[in-house]
Amino acid sequence: MASAVDFIDLKSQYAALKPSVDARIQAVLDHGQYIMGPEVEEMEAKLSAYVGGAECISVSSGTEALLIALMALGIGPSDEVITSPFTFAATAEVIALVGATPVFVDIEPDTCNINVSLVEAAITSRTRAIMPVSLYGQTADMQELNDIADRHGLAVIEDAAQSFGATYHDAKSCNVSRIGCTSFFPSKPLGCYGDGGAIFASDPELTTVMRQIRVHGQGKRYHHVRVGVGGRMDTIQAAVILAKLEQFEWEVERRIAIGQRYIDRLAGMNSIQLPVVRPDRSCVWAQFTIQTADRDALIAALKAQGIPTAIHYPVPLHMQPAYGPISRISGTLNNAEAVSQRVLSLPMHPYLTEETQDRIIAALPV
């Protein structure tokens, strides 16, 4: 049997960045400021510059980023937040945690992002925000969502956990709506070596509130001006991000090239449906996810050749025991239910060689 393929190869990434990663971590060990050390401020400044100037507030996870954003907007019981049912649970989880109701709108069958044409019909007097998910590394139709939000006095919070580095109309993901939230979970396009995340916004009043919420609602030490959370990002994780930023642009270019090579080589294969990237945006391929009517056969064929796969995501959120009873469905969710039975993610990372990629492609049954 051939050697196993890595689904995401963090070992090769570390080998390429080892001197910088080790030096950055050692610097934190030397100064000993493990919480809110100087690397945190340095990282926030560099990430702010990267996305185009929106202020960056680093936090302990992508989930915490979304939660703090909702808290800063004052969203709570009796409020509704419109989002996608086809995403990781954290998206709906944070809505529920603040006491609001997740309102699910169906997705586009080709991008798997929220279908913006269905959003306005889901708005009620209780709606406070729209939370699109930039799934697989590609943003939703953000301009249309922003226009809808402006007409109805709503906030748009981009769940950009999978899309940091992607562009929309030449603007960076995380800087295409009122608030952008991302994750630095290790498998993400820009990942640390534990949990981490960030919030991006350009409203000074809002960013001040989010910074206060991040440190237990403190306006100054031991002076709590609002209810908050323990949401700070560890200094060591910020140090890792700083090291990875040194070649992040190269990694984004590699992701785009590898994704396009998959599309080019798999074109015409009747057994699968390829993902679609809209012409006005880029995709950083947090996952390269195909669709197939015979998923079990593809999984078995790839596994036999030592090639791992994953399913993002097998059960839509409105069908999950925790979220079905507390959510509201607008219209039907036929696309979300259908693609959950068809999606299959192939190995994808910036260090995927053409040889290994060709091996993955060759293992797919025609």
Short mmCIF file of N, CA and C in Angstrom, two decimals, residues 116-178:
data_model
loop_
_atom_site.label_atom_id
_atom_site.label_comp_id
_atom_site.label_asym_id
_atom_site.label_seq_id
_atom_site.Cartn_x
_atom_site.Cartn_y
_atom_site.Cartn_z
N VAL A 116 -28.11 34.91 -1.27
CA VAL A 116 -28.46 36.27 -0.87
C VAL A 116 -29.85 36.67 -1.35
N SER A 117 -30.31 36.08 -2.45
CA SER A 117 -31.63 36.43 -2.98
C SER A 117 -32.76 36.02 -2.04
N LEU A 118 -32.46 35.18 -1.07
CA LEU A 118 -33.48 34.71 -0.13
C LEU A 118 -33.44 35.44 1.21
N VAL A 119 -32.45 36.29 1.40
CA VAL A 119 -32.23 36.89 2.73
C VAL A 119 -33.30 37.89 3.09
N GLU A 120 -33.65 38.78 2.16
CA GLU A 120 -34.58 39.86 2.51
C GLU A 120 -35.93 39.32 2.97
N ALA A 121 -36.36 38.23 2.37
CA ALA A 121 -37.65 37.64 2.76
C ALA A 121 -37.62 37.08 4.18
N ALA A 122 -36.42 36.85 4.72
CA ALA A 122 -36.30 36.28 6.08
C ALA A 122 -36.28 37.36 7.16
N ILE A 123 -36.21 38.62 6.76
CA ILE A 123 -36.11 39.71 7.73
C ILE A 123 -37.46 39.99 8.37
N THR A 124 -37.44 40.13 9.69
CA THR A 124 -38.64 40.52 10.45
C THR A 124 -38.29 41.71 11.34
N SER A 125 -39.24 42.15 12.13
CA SER A 125 -38.99 43.26 13.06
C SER A 125 -37.99 42.87 14.14
N ARG A 126 -37.73 41.57 14.30
CA ARG A 126 -36.79 41.11 15.33
C ARG A 126 -35.37 40.96 14.80
N THR A 127 -35.19 41.05 13.49
CA THR A 127 -33.86 40.81 12.91
C THR A 127 -32.90 41.94 13.28
N ARG A 128 -31.73 41.55 13.73
CA ARG A 128 -30.71 42.53 14.12
C ARG A 128 -29.44 42.44 13.28
N ALA A 129 -29.17 41.27 12.73
CA ALA A 129 -27.91 41.11 11.99
C ALA A 129 -28.04 39.99 10.98
N ILE A 130 -27.13 40.04 10.00
CA ILE A 130 -26.97 38.97 9.02
C ILE A 130 -25.55 38.45 9.18
N MET A 131 -25.40 37.14 9.29
CA MET A 131 -24.08 36.54 9.50
C MET A 131 -23.78 35.54 8.38
N PRO A 132 -23.27 36.02 7.24
CA PRO A 132 -22.89 35.10 6.18
C PRO A 132 -21.62 34.36 6.54
N VAL A 133 -21.48 33.15 6.03
CA VAL A 133 -20.28 32.34 6.25
C VAL A 133 -19.50 32.27 4.94
N SER A 134 -18.24 32.66 4.98
CA SER A 134 -17.38 32.59 3.78
C SER A 134 -16.83 31.17 3.67
N LEU A 135 -17.69 30.28 3.20
CA LEU A 135 -17.42 28.85 3.27
C LEU A 135 -16.33 28.41 2.31
N TYR A 136 -15.50 27.50 2.78
CA TYR A 136 -14.43 26.87 2.01
C TYR A 136 -13.34 27.84 1.57
N GLY A 137 -13.45 29.12 1.97
CA GLY A 137 -12.42 30.09 1.61
C GLY A 137 -12.86 31.15 0.65
N GLN A 138 -14.16 31.22 0.32
CA GLN A 138 -14.71 32.20 -0.62
C GLN A 138 -15.84 32.98 0.05
N THR A 139 -15.82 34.30 -0.07
CA THR A 139 -16.88 35.10 0.54
C THR A 139 -18.20 34.90 -0.18
N ALA A 140 -19.27 35.23 0.52
CA ALA A 140 -20.59 35.30 -0.10
C ALA A 140 -20.70 36.60 -0.89
N ASP A 141 -21.90 36.90 -1.39
CA ASP A 141 -22.13 38.14 -2.15
C ASP A 141 -22.25 39.30 -1.16
N MET A 142 -21.11 39.80 -0.72
CA MET A 142 -21.09 40.75 0.39
C MET A 142 -21.71 42.10 0.06
N GLN A 143 -21.52 42.60 -1.15
CA GLN A 143 -22.10 43.90 -1.48
C GLN A 143 -23.62 43.85 -1.42
N GLU A 144 -24.20 42.79 -1.97
CA GLU A 144 -25.65 42.64 -1.92
C GLU A 144 -26.14 42.53 -0.48
N LEU A 145 -25.40 41.80 0.34
CA LEU A 145 -25.78 41.68 1.75
C LEU A 145 -25.68 43.02 2.48
N ASN A 146 -24.61 43.77 2.20
CA ASN A 146 -24.46 45.08 2.82
C ASN A 146 -25.59 46.01 2.40
N ASP A 147 -25.99 45.93 1.13
CA ASP A 147 -27.09 46.78 0.65
C ASP A 147 -28.40 46.43 1.36
N ILE A 148 -28.66 45.13 1.51
CA ILE A 148 -29.86 44.70 2.23
C ILE A 148 -29.81 45.20 3.67
N ALA A 149 -28.66 45.04 4.30
CA ALA A 149 -28.51 45.48 5.70
C ALA A 149 -28.72 46.97 5.84
N ASP A 150 -28.20 47.74 4.90
CA ASP A 150 -28.36 49.20 4.96
C ASP A 150 -29.83 49.59 4.83
N ARG A 151 -30.56 48.90 3.98
CA ARG A 151 -31.98 49.22 3.80
C ARG A 151 -32.79 48.95 5.06
N HIS A 152 -32.34 47.98 5.84
CA HIS A 152 -33.13 47.56 7.00
C HIS A 152 -32.48 47.91 8.34
N GLY A 153 -31.38 48.64 8.31
CA GLY A 153 -30.72 49.03 9.56
C GLY A 153 -30.11 47.88 10.32
N LEU A 154 -29.51 46.94 9.60
CA LEU A 154 -28.93 45.75 10.22
C LEU A 154 -27.41 45.78 10.13
N ALA A 155 -26.77 44.97 10.94
CA ALA A 155 -25.32 44.79 10.86
C ALA A 155 -25.02 43.52 10.08
N VAL A 156 -23.92 43.52 9.33
CA VAL A 156 -23.43 42.31 8.68
C VAL A 156 -22.14 41.88 9.37
N ILE A 157 -22.14 40.66 9.86
CA ILE A 157 -20.96 40.08 10.51
C ILE A 157 -20.48 38.94 9.63
N GLU A 158 -19.32 39.10 9.00
CA GLU A 158 -18.80 38.04 8.16
C GLU A 158 -18.13 36.97 9.02
N ASP A 159 -18.63 35.74 8.93
CA ASP A 159 -17.94 34.61 9.55
C ASP A 159 -16.88 34.16 8.56
N ALA A 160 -15.68 34.72 8.73
CA ALA A 160 -14.58 34.49 7.80
C ALA A 160 -13.57 33.51 8.38
N ALA A 161 -14.05 32.54 9.15
CA ALA A 161 -13.15 31.56 9.77
C ALA A 161 -12.33 30.80 8.74
N GLN A 162 -12.90 30.64 7.52
CA GLN A 162 -12.22 29.83 6.50
C GLN A 162 -11.63 30.67 5.36
N SER A 163 -11.75 31.99 5.41
CA SER A 163 -11.46 32.78 4.22
C SER A 163 -10.41 33.87 4.41
N PHE A 164 -9.65 33.86 5.50
CA PHE A 164 -8.65 34.91 5.68
C PHE A 164 -7.63 34.83 4.54
N GLY A 165 -7.42 35.94 3.86
CA GLY A 165 -6.52 35.98 2.71
C GLY A 165 -7.26 36.06 1.39
N ALA A 166 -8.56 35.74 1.38
CA ALA A 166 -9.35 35.81 0.16
C ALA A 166 -9.73 37.26 -0.14
N THR A 167 -10.11 37.52 -1.39
CA THR A 167 -10.54 38.85 -1.79
C THR A 167 -11.95 38.84 -2.33
N TYR A 168 -12.61 39.99 -2.20
CA TYR A 168 -13.93 40.22 -2.77
C TYR A 168 -13.94 41.63 -3.34
N HIS A 169 -14.14 41.77 -4.65
CA HIS A 169 -14.06 43.08 -5.31
C HIS A 169 -12.76 43.79 -4.94
N ASP A 170 -11.68 43.05 -4.90
CA ASP A 170 -10.33 43.57 -4.59
C ASP A 170 -10.14 43.99 -3.13
N ALA A 171 -11.15 43.81 -2.29
CA ALA A 171 -10.99 44.04 -0.85
C ALA A 171 -10.78 42.70 -0.17
N LYS A 172 -10.11 42.74 0.99
CA LYS A 172 -9.82 41.50 1.70
C LYS A 172 -11.02 41.05 2.53
N SER A 173 -11.23 39.74 2.56
CA SER A 173 -12.16 39.15 3.50
C SER A 173 -11.80 39.64 4.91
N CYS A 174 -12.79 39.86 5.73
CA CYS A 174 -12.69 40.47 7.07
C CYS A 174 -12.77 41.99 7.01
N ASN A 175 -12.75 42.57 5.80
CA ASN A 175 -12.88 44.02 5.67
C ASN A 175 -13.89 44.35 4.57
N VAL A 176 -14.95 43.53 4.51
CA VAL A 176 -15.97 43.71 3.47
C VAL A 176 -17.37 43.87 4.07
N SER A 177 -17.44 44.13 5.36
CA SER A 177 -18.72 44.34 6.04
C SER A 177 -18.44 45.10 7.33
N ARG A 178 -19.48 45.37 8.08
CA ARG A 178 -19.29 46.15 9.31
C ARG A 178 -18.33 45.46 10.28
#
